[in-house]
Amino acid sequence: MKVSLNELTAAVKRALEGLGYSLGDYEDAADILIWMEMHGLQGLRELSRGLPYLCKEECTPAGITYEDGNVAVVDTHGNGGLAYVELATGLAYSNALKSGFSYVRMDHCHNRKMIIKSMVNYARRGMNCLAFWRNGSDPMVEYVVSIAAYAQYPDYLEYSASQLEKLDDKHSVSILCSQNFQMLQAFASGVLSEDKASVTTISSEQMAANHSQALEQGIEIEPELWEELNSLTERILVESTDASRAGAGA
Amino acid sequence: MYEERVAWVDSGVSDKLTLRPASQVMNLDRLGSFHQSRLSFMRTLVRRIMSEQWDISRKRFDLDEDGYGTVIYEVRTPHGLYSFVLFSHYLDPEERNDRVIACQWDLTMALCEGAVSEEQLEGLRENVPKQEAGRVDARVFVLSRANRSARNFDYVVNELAAGNQPDLKKITEVGYLYRTTAVYGSGKLGMADWNKVKGKHADFCRPFAGEMFTCYMLRQFSLEQAEHIAQQHSPETAVPMDDVIKRYFGIGNSTGLGMAPYLINHPQLISQWIEMRETALARVRQQGEVTSAHIEHLQRMIQKAIQHLREITSDDERQHHRNKDSIVELQEVADWIENQAQQISSWSVLTQHVEQLYSLETQEILNSLLMELYPALVDDLDDHMGIDECYDLKPEMSLAELRSVIESRYDWALAIDFTEPDSQHLFWYRSMEKLEPRLGECECDIGKEKEMALAIGRLTRECYDLIEQCLAEHPNTDVVRFLLRHPAQKGIIRRIQAMSQHFYGDIQANLVDKEMLPIHLLRCKLSFFGVSKFDPRSKLWVRNTMFQGAPLLSDIGHSFADDWYFPLTPAQVKEVGNESIS
């Protein structure tokens, strides 16, 4: 079924609110997921995959586990993407404003792809950003996203690399911010794999075209996911009574 | 009293304007006293229709003798072609209900881009009458419904059928044939998103322009339908309605709490509307040349406003007294102007006098009238009523600076004592019935744990207290590190940071206080829509009239004075006279 961006955003916000997410988190998450979906980055698939694991009550708040100058590690304890990508990128941005360059690693972070929209937000404010993470095992897939200051869209690269070693099992994502884009590119070429297979890219032009189409025609969503979102919404609704109807002004 | 600042919009004359301060304007009682102005959306829409001479014609008018069937109007503008589609249905009077929870209506409507094919029409016929229970596609950008006025509709039809014009006294009491009970846009129910409309359809790129146009067309249809039924029932005797009387018909509107969360959830937009209105007022006060012609014009407008207030019927005691007081006060203002005409060197002299002596209602009526004097100082601002809202977090801001921002821009919130039970008496929530926003009392209603995050004052206070604690331990920390410790504060901090960049900022009121009047929120937004004749039915909902006095479609192409504000019973028009000034 087709839905508009606005009603999908509202439905995701309500569903995440129903799951116990706070105002800033459900606003961010909805904004990010819908932006991803309308630009061809499969935000709804991220949401669909993530929903079964989203249970706020069991999550431990994130914390900075290491910090030294412009390098920091944030442990998000499993609730990263939906709640903490904006803050982790914000930390990298904040540190880079002070020292020109920063590196932040988020550990134990699900839905890492959501970092992309946060990078777009900070690029809009004049920061160059790069993020990368690895996933899977055979083959391992590496994801690299970069965006230059004031660019509207990022460069997205996804590839498998048989020779890649699994860096760790911490579900990490690394974010780099710099006031110099060449510095980020140089850094990336030093740490990322040169052995790229099954390369997938999404160009700026594709993202712009996806955006235009979504705006013109709306977004396709699986009816089951739509139902699930509406079902989660019920958690924030209050039963209607004769007394409550009076509270609406009849 | 006024704060000097550079106006947001380049006036091309002098940008150094002194706007009224946020502490004065963002007060909820004052916002609840606003009236329509030249910048109200109905006014700007009608100006555009008239100046661009929109070509609006019936493409289809398939109504049976009782007025039921399908109607399509085609709308040709300088920028595009649109279709306004209506379905008129029989509705058992027992089923007629103005609440959002209703499921059936006399009329349902859709505003669509382009021409409507037969195939599309079938899809609309299947879904539009269902409203919230249906789905439309992104070719539709406004969806609405309306109910017949039980007091007026049959009466007017019967009079026309008998060869008579309707009694103006009855129209003065109820100035419409239909009441619209909801007007949806902005992507609801599968419709086009606002960003699409804004980017693709220049005719409707201003806030709520599509929604207002839908109501304007509903008014047109209501008049045509009444004439049609009268003609069908009594072809021998039926007469068309006089155009003068037609212009005096508007569209009724009932607005409840559903509108209130919008104001709180779009603070930058609301701040922008208010800033433009205040900029217009500041230009008039500071740049408007005061001549005897302007004074005479203002005097005529004051008399018109007085007569308009006299003609309002409201059972609400509070509103009745407000109107009554304003009638007396406006006459005193008129007398003062008469005596002081030579001393009024600028309109600031008058506004300061009125602020010192008279009610908020009178002050804001006068402010609206002053803006009418100088279209050239006001009307260009109507292109600046929209804004792309952006609530960026500033993670790098020091926490101490954030504390200072709260202390300076949210001093009103810090001044509220939230330990007082009355200050947390209410809570806002969404009902299972169509997600309708409702207001509960903490002491006796269920659902407090599902409260909507609309109590901005209290959220600010809670955040401020946490900041104080954090700064005691980490005096040099910044916002992002504070948020990693207190992630739940992200929403309110982002709002505070963003709104502190706007001159007017947030509405300065405790929205969960026992004495808070939600109707002020509704009235504020409705004044920007441009409605008249506020008739509160309780502190939670208000009836009003849209487009009363506005030109008809048949007036397009003829001279247009743009003086249809504060509409009067037609017989009174001759006595008070035309308000235009050359």
PDB file of C-alpha atoms in Angstrom, chain B residues 278-407:
ATOM      1  CA  GLU B 278       4.002  41.954  14.351  1.00  0.00           C
ATOM      2  CA  THR B 279       6.310  43.183  11.601  1.00  0.00           C
ATOM      3  CA  ALA B 280       3.278  44.472   9.719  1.00  0.00           C
ATOM      4  CA  LEU B 281       2.009  46.192  12.831  1.00  0.00           C
ATOM      5  CA  ALA B 282       5.430  47.698  13.568  1.00  0.00           C
ATOM      6  CA  ARG B 283       5.695  49.023  10.017  1.00  0.00           C
ATOM      7  CA  VAL B 284       2.302  50.669  10.347  1.00  0.00           C
ATOM      8  CA  ARG B 285       3.125  52.156  13.730  1.00  0.00           C
ATOM      9  CA  GLN B 286       6.496  53.449  12.677  1.00  0.00           C
ATOM     10  CA  GLN B 287       6.190  54.112   8.966  1.00  0.00           C
ATOM     11  CA  GLY B 288       2.510  54.762   8.394  1.00  0.00           C
ATOM     12  CA  GLU B 289       1.942  58.417   7.630  1.00  0.00           C
ATOM     13  CA  VAL B 290      -1.002  59.732   9.627  1.00  0.00           C
ATOM     14  CA  THR B 291      -3.254  61.933   7.505  1.00  0.00           C
ATOM     15  CA  SER B 292      -6.794  63.134   8.032  1.00  0.00           C
ATOM     16  CA  ALA B 293      -7.893  60.672   5.351  1.00  0.00           C
ATOM     17  CA  HIS B 294      -6.354  57.799   7.290  1.00  0.00           C
ATOM     18  CA  ILE B 295      -7.973  58.958  10.497  1.00  0.00           C
ATOM     19  CA  GLU B 296     -11.353  59.149   8.807  1.00  0.00           C
ATOM     20  CA  HIS B 297     -10.838  55.710   7.339  1.00  0.00           C
ATOM     21  CA  LEU B 298      -9.925  54.299  10.735  1.00  0.00           C
ATOM     22  CA  GLN B 299     -12.999  55.887  12.284  1.00  0.00           C
ATOM     23  CA  ARG B 300     -15.208  54.223   9.695  1.00  0.00           C
ATOM     24  CA  MET B 301     -13.526  50.889  10.328  1.00  0.00           C
ATOM     25  CA  ILE B 302     -13.998  51.237  14.075  1.00  0.00           C
ATOM     26  CA  GLN B 303     -17.714  51.813  13.561  1.00  0.00           C
ATOM     27  CA  LYS B 304     -17.816  48.785  11.311  1.00  0.00           C
ATOM     28  CA  ALA B 305     -16.068  46.667  13.943  1.00  0.00           C
ATOM     29  CA  ILE B 306     -18.490  47.901  16.595  1.00  0.00           C
ATOM     30  CA  GLN B 307     -21.457  46.976  14.444  1.00  0.00           C
ATOM     31  CA  HIS B 308     -19.892  43.605  13.653  1.00  0.00           C
ATOM     32  CA  LEU B 309     -19.508  42.866  17.361  1.00  0.00           C
ATOM     33  CA  ARG B 310     -23.112  43.911  17.985  1.00  0.00           C
ATOM     34  CA  GLU B 311     -24.278  41.388  15.412  1.00  0.00           C
ATOM     35  CA  ILE B 312     -22.454  38.441  16.958  1.00  0.00           C
ATOM     36  CA  THR B 313     -24.653  36.013  18.818  1.00  0.00           C
ATOM     37  CA  SER B 314     -22.864  33.978  21.463  1.00  0.00           C
ATOM     38  CA  ASP B 315     -24.288  32.046  24.370  1.00  0.00           C
ATOM     39  CA  ASP B 316     -20.845  31.981  25.951  1.00  0.00           C
ATOM     40  CA  GLU B 317     -20.994  34.444  28.816  1.00  0.00           C
ATOM     41  CA  ARG B 318     -17.311  35.225  28.750  1.00  0.00           C
ATOM     42  CA  GLN B 319     -17.212  35.955  25.032  1.00  0.00           C
ATOM     43  CA  HIS B 320     -20.468  37.873  25.248  1.00  0.00           C
ATOM     44  CA  HIS B 321     -18.959  40.177  27.861  1.00  0.00           C
ATOM     45  CA  ARG B 322     -15.743  40.538  25.906  1.00  0.00           C
ATOM     46  CA  ASN B 323     -17.698  41.629  22.850  1.00  0.00           C
ATOM     47  CA  LYS B 324     -19.841  43.951  24.915  1.00  0.00           C
ATOM     48  CA  ASP B 325     -16.813  45.525  26.562  1.00  0.00           C
ATOM     49  CA  SER B 326     -15.096  45.993  23.234  1.00  0.00           C
ATOM     50  CA  ILE B 327     -18.124  47.739  21.785  1.00  0.00           C
ATOM     51  CA  VAL B 328     -17.921  50.306  24.586  1.00  0.00           C
ATOM     52  CA  GLU B 329     -14.145  50.552  24.479  1.00  0.00           C
ATOM     53  CA  LEU B 330     -13.934  50.946  20.718  1.00  0.00           C
ATOM     54  CA  GLN B 331     -16.396  53.817  20.867  1.00  0.00           C
ATOM     55  CA  GLU B 332     -14.243  55.437  23.555  1.00  0.00           C
ATOM     56  CA  VAL B 333     -11.233  54.995  21.296  1.00  0.00           C
ATOM     57  CA  ALA B 334     -13.136  56.579  18.426  1.00  0.00           C
ATOM     58  CA  ASP B 335     -14.047  59.529  20.664  1.00  0.00           C
ATOM     59  CA  TRP B 336     -10.453  59.879  21.811  1.00  0.00           C
ATOM     60  CA  ILE B 337      -9.222  59.884  18.210  1.00  0.00           C
ATOM     61  CA  GLU B 338     -11.821  62.525  17.392  1.00  0.00           C
ATOM     62  CA  ASN B 339     -10.545  64.762  20.174  1.00  0.00           C
ATOM     63  CA  GLN B 340      -6.836  64.039  19.735  1.00  0.00           C
ATOM     64  CA  ALA B 341      -6.639  63.883  15.943  1.00  0.00           C
ATOM     65  CA  GLN B 342      -4.167  66.742  15.747  1.00  0.00           C
ATOM     66  CA  GLN B 343      -1.878  65.162  18.355  1.00  0.00           C
ATOM     67  CA  ILE B 344      -1.648  61.750  16.695  1.00  0.00           C
ATOM     68  CA  SER B 345       1.709  62.083  14.996  1.00  0.00           C
ATOM     69  CA  SER B 346       2.152  58.327  14.631  1.00  0.00           C
ATOM     70  CA  TRP B 347      -0.022  55.304  15.305  1.00  0.00           C
ATOM     71  CA  SER B 348       2.208  54.376  18.247  1.00  0.00           C
ATOM     72  CA  VAL B 349       0.551  57.226  20.130  1.00  0.00           C
ATOM     73  CA  LEU B 350      -2.785  55.519  19.634  1.00  0.00           C
ATOM     74  CA  THR B 351      -1.643  51.951  20.364  1.00  0.00           C
ATOM     75  CA  GLN B 352       0.094  52.998  23.568  1.00  0.00           C
ATOM     76  CA  HIS B 353      -3.024  54.815  24.709  1.00  0.00           C
ATOM     77  CA  VAL B 354      -5.160  51.758  23.979  1.00  0.00           C
ATOM     78  CA  GLU B 355      -2.728  49.372  25.686  1.00  0.00           C
ATOM     79  CA  GLN B 356      -2.848  51.440  28.850  1.00  0.00           C
ATOM     80  CA  LEU B 357      -6.601  51.604  29.115  1.00  0.00           C
ATOM     81  CA  TYR B 358      -8.372  48.828  27.297  1.00  0.00           C
ATOM     82  CA  SER B 359      -8.844  45.081  27.078  1.00  0.00           C
ATOM     83  CA  LEU B 360      -6.699  42.724  25.028  1.00  0.00           C
ATOM     84  CA  GLU B 361      -9.652  42.092  22.720  1.00  0.00           C
ATOM     85  CA  THR B 362      -9.991  45.788  21.950  1.00  0.00           C
ATOM     86  CA  GLN B 363      -6.247  46.201  21.529  1.00  0.00           C
ATOM     87  CA  GLU B 364      -6.037  43.421  18.989  1.00  0.00           C
ATOM     88  CA  ILE B 365      -9.110  44.545  17.050  1.00  0.00           C
ATOM     89  CA  LEU B 366      -7.510  47.932  16.715  1.00  0.00           C
ATOM     90  CA  ASN B 367      -4.203  46.406  15.639  1.00  0.00           C
ATOM     91  CA  SER B 368      -5.992  44.484  12.898  1.00  0.00           C
ATOM     92  CA  LEU B 369      -7.723  47.662  11.749  1.00  0.00           C
ATOM     93  CA  LEU B 370      -4.491  49.656  11.663  1.00  0.00           C
ATOM     94  CA  MET B 371      -3.007  47.101   9.295  1.00  0.00           C
ATOM     95  CA  GLU B 372      -5.935  47.707   6.931  1.00  0.00           C
ATOM     96  CA  LEU B 373      -4.857  51.311   6.509  1.00  0.00           C
ATOM     97  CA  TYR B 374      -1.620  50.503   4.704  1.00  0.00           C
ATOM     98  CA  PRO B 375      -1.819  47.548   2.321  1.00  0.00           C
ATOM     99  CA  ALA B 376       1.506  48.578   0.826  1.00  0.00           C
ATOM    100  CA  LEU B 377       3.222  48.141   4.196  1.00  0.00           C
ATOM    101  CA  VAL B 378       1.585  44.810   4.931  1.00  0.00           C
ATOM    102  CA  ASP B 379       0.701  42.723   1.915  1.00  0.00           C
ATOM    103  CA  ASP B 380       4.197  41.754   0.773  1.00  0.00           C
ATOM    104  CA  LEU B 381       4.615  39.879   4.059  1.00  0.00           C
ATOM    105  CA  ASP B 382       2.063  37.265   2.998  1.00  0.00           C
ATOM    106  CA  ASP B 383       4.811  35.577   0.993  1.00  0.00           C
ATOM    107  CA  HIS B 384       6.769  35.043   4.200  1.00  0.00           C
ATOM    108  CA  MET B 385       4.208  33.206   6.298  1.00  0.00           C
ATOM    109  CA  GLY B 386       5.736  29.818   5.520  1.00  0.00           C
ATOM    110  CA  ILE B 387       8.943  28.426   6.940  1.00  0.00           C
ATOM    111  CA  ASP B 388      10.940  25.209   6.625  1.00  0.00           C
ATOM    112  CA  GLU B 389      11.010  24.151  10.232  1.00  0.00           C
ATOM    113  CA  CYS B 390      14.362  22.914  11.470  1.00  0.00           C
ATOM    114  CA  TYR B 391      15.096  21.732  14.980  1.00  0.00           C
ATOM    115  CA  ASP B 392      18.809  20.999  14.844  1.00  0.00           C
ATOM    116  CA  LEU B 393      20.520  19.906  18.016  1.00  0.00           C
ATOM    117  CA  LYS B 394      23.614  21.941  18.854  1.00  0.00           C
ATOM    118  CA  PRO B 395      25.727  19.300  20.579  1.00  0.00           C
ATOM    119  CA  GLU B 396      28.720  21.578  20.900  1.00  0.00           C
ATOM    120  CA  MET B 397      26.951  24.215  22.988  1.00  0.00           C
ATOM    121  CA  SER B 398      28.343  24.419  26.501  1.00  0.00           C
ATOM    122  CA  LEU B 399      25.869  23.348  29.124  1.00  0.00           C
ATOM    123  CA  ALA B 400      26.382  26.625  30.954  1.00  0.00           C
ATOM    124  CA  GLU B 401      25.322  28.487  27.817  1.00  0.00           C
ATOM    125  CA  LEU B 402      22.231  26.333  27.495  1.00  0.00           C
ATOM    126  CA  ARG B 403      21.366  27.184  31.077  1.00  0.00           C
ATOM    127  CA  SER B 404      21.684  30.881  30.222  1.00  0.00           C
ATOM    128  CA  VAL B 405      19.464  30.445  27.177  1.00  0.00           C
ATOM    129  CA  ILE B 406      16.761  28.862  29.315  1.00  0.00           C
ATOM    130  CA  GLU B 407      17.064  31.592  31.914  1.00  0.00           C
TER     131      GLU B 407
END
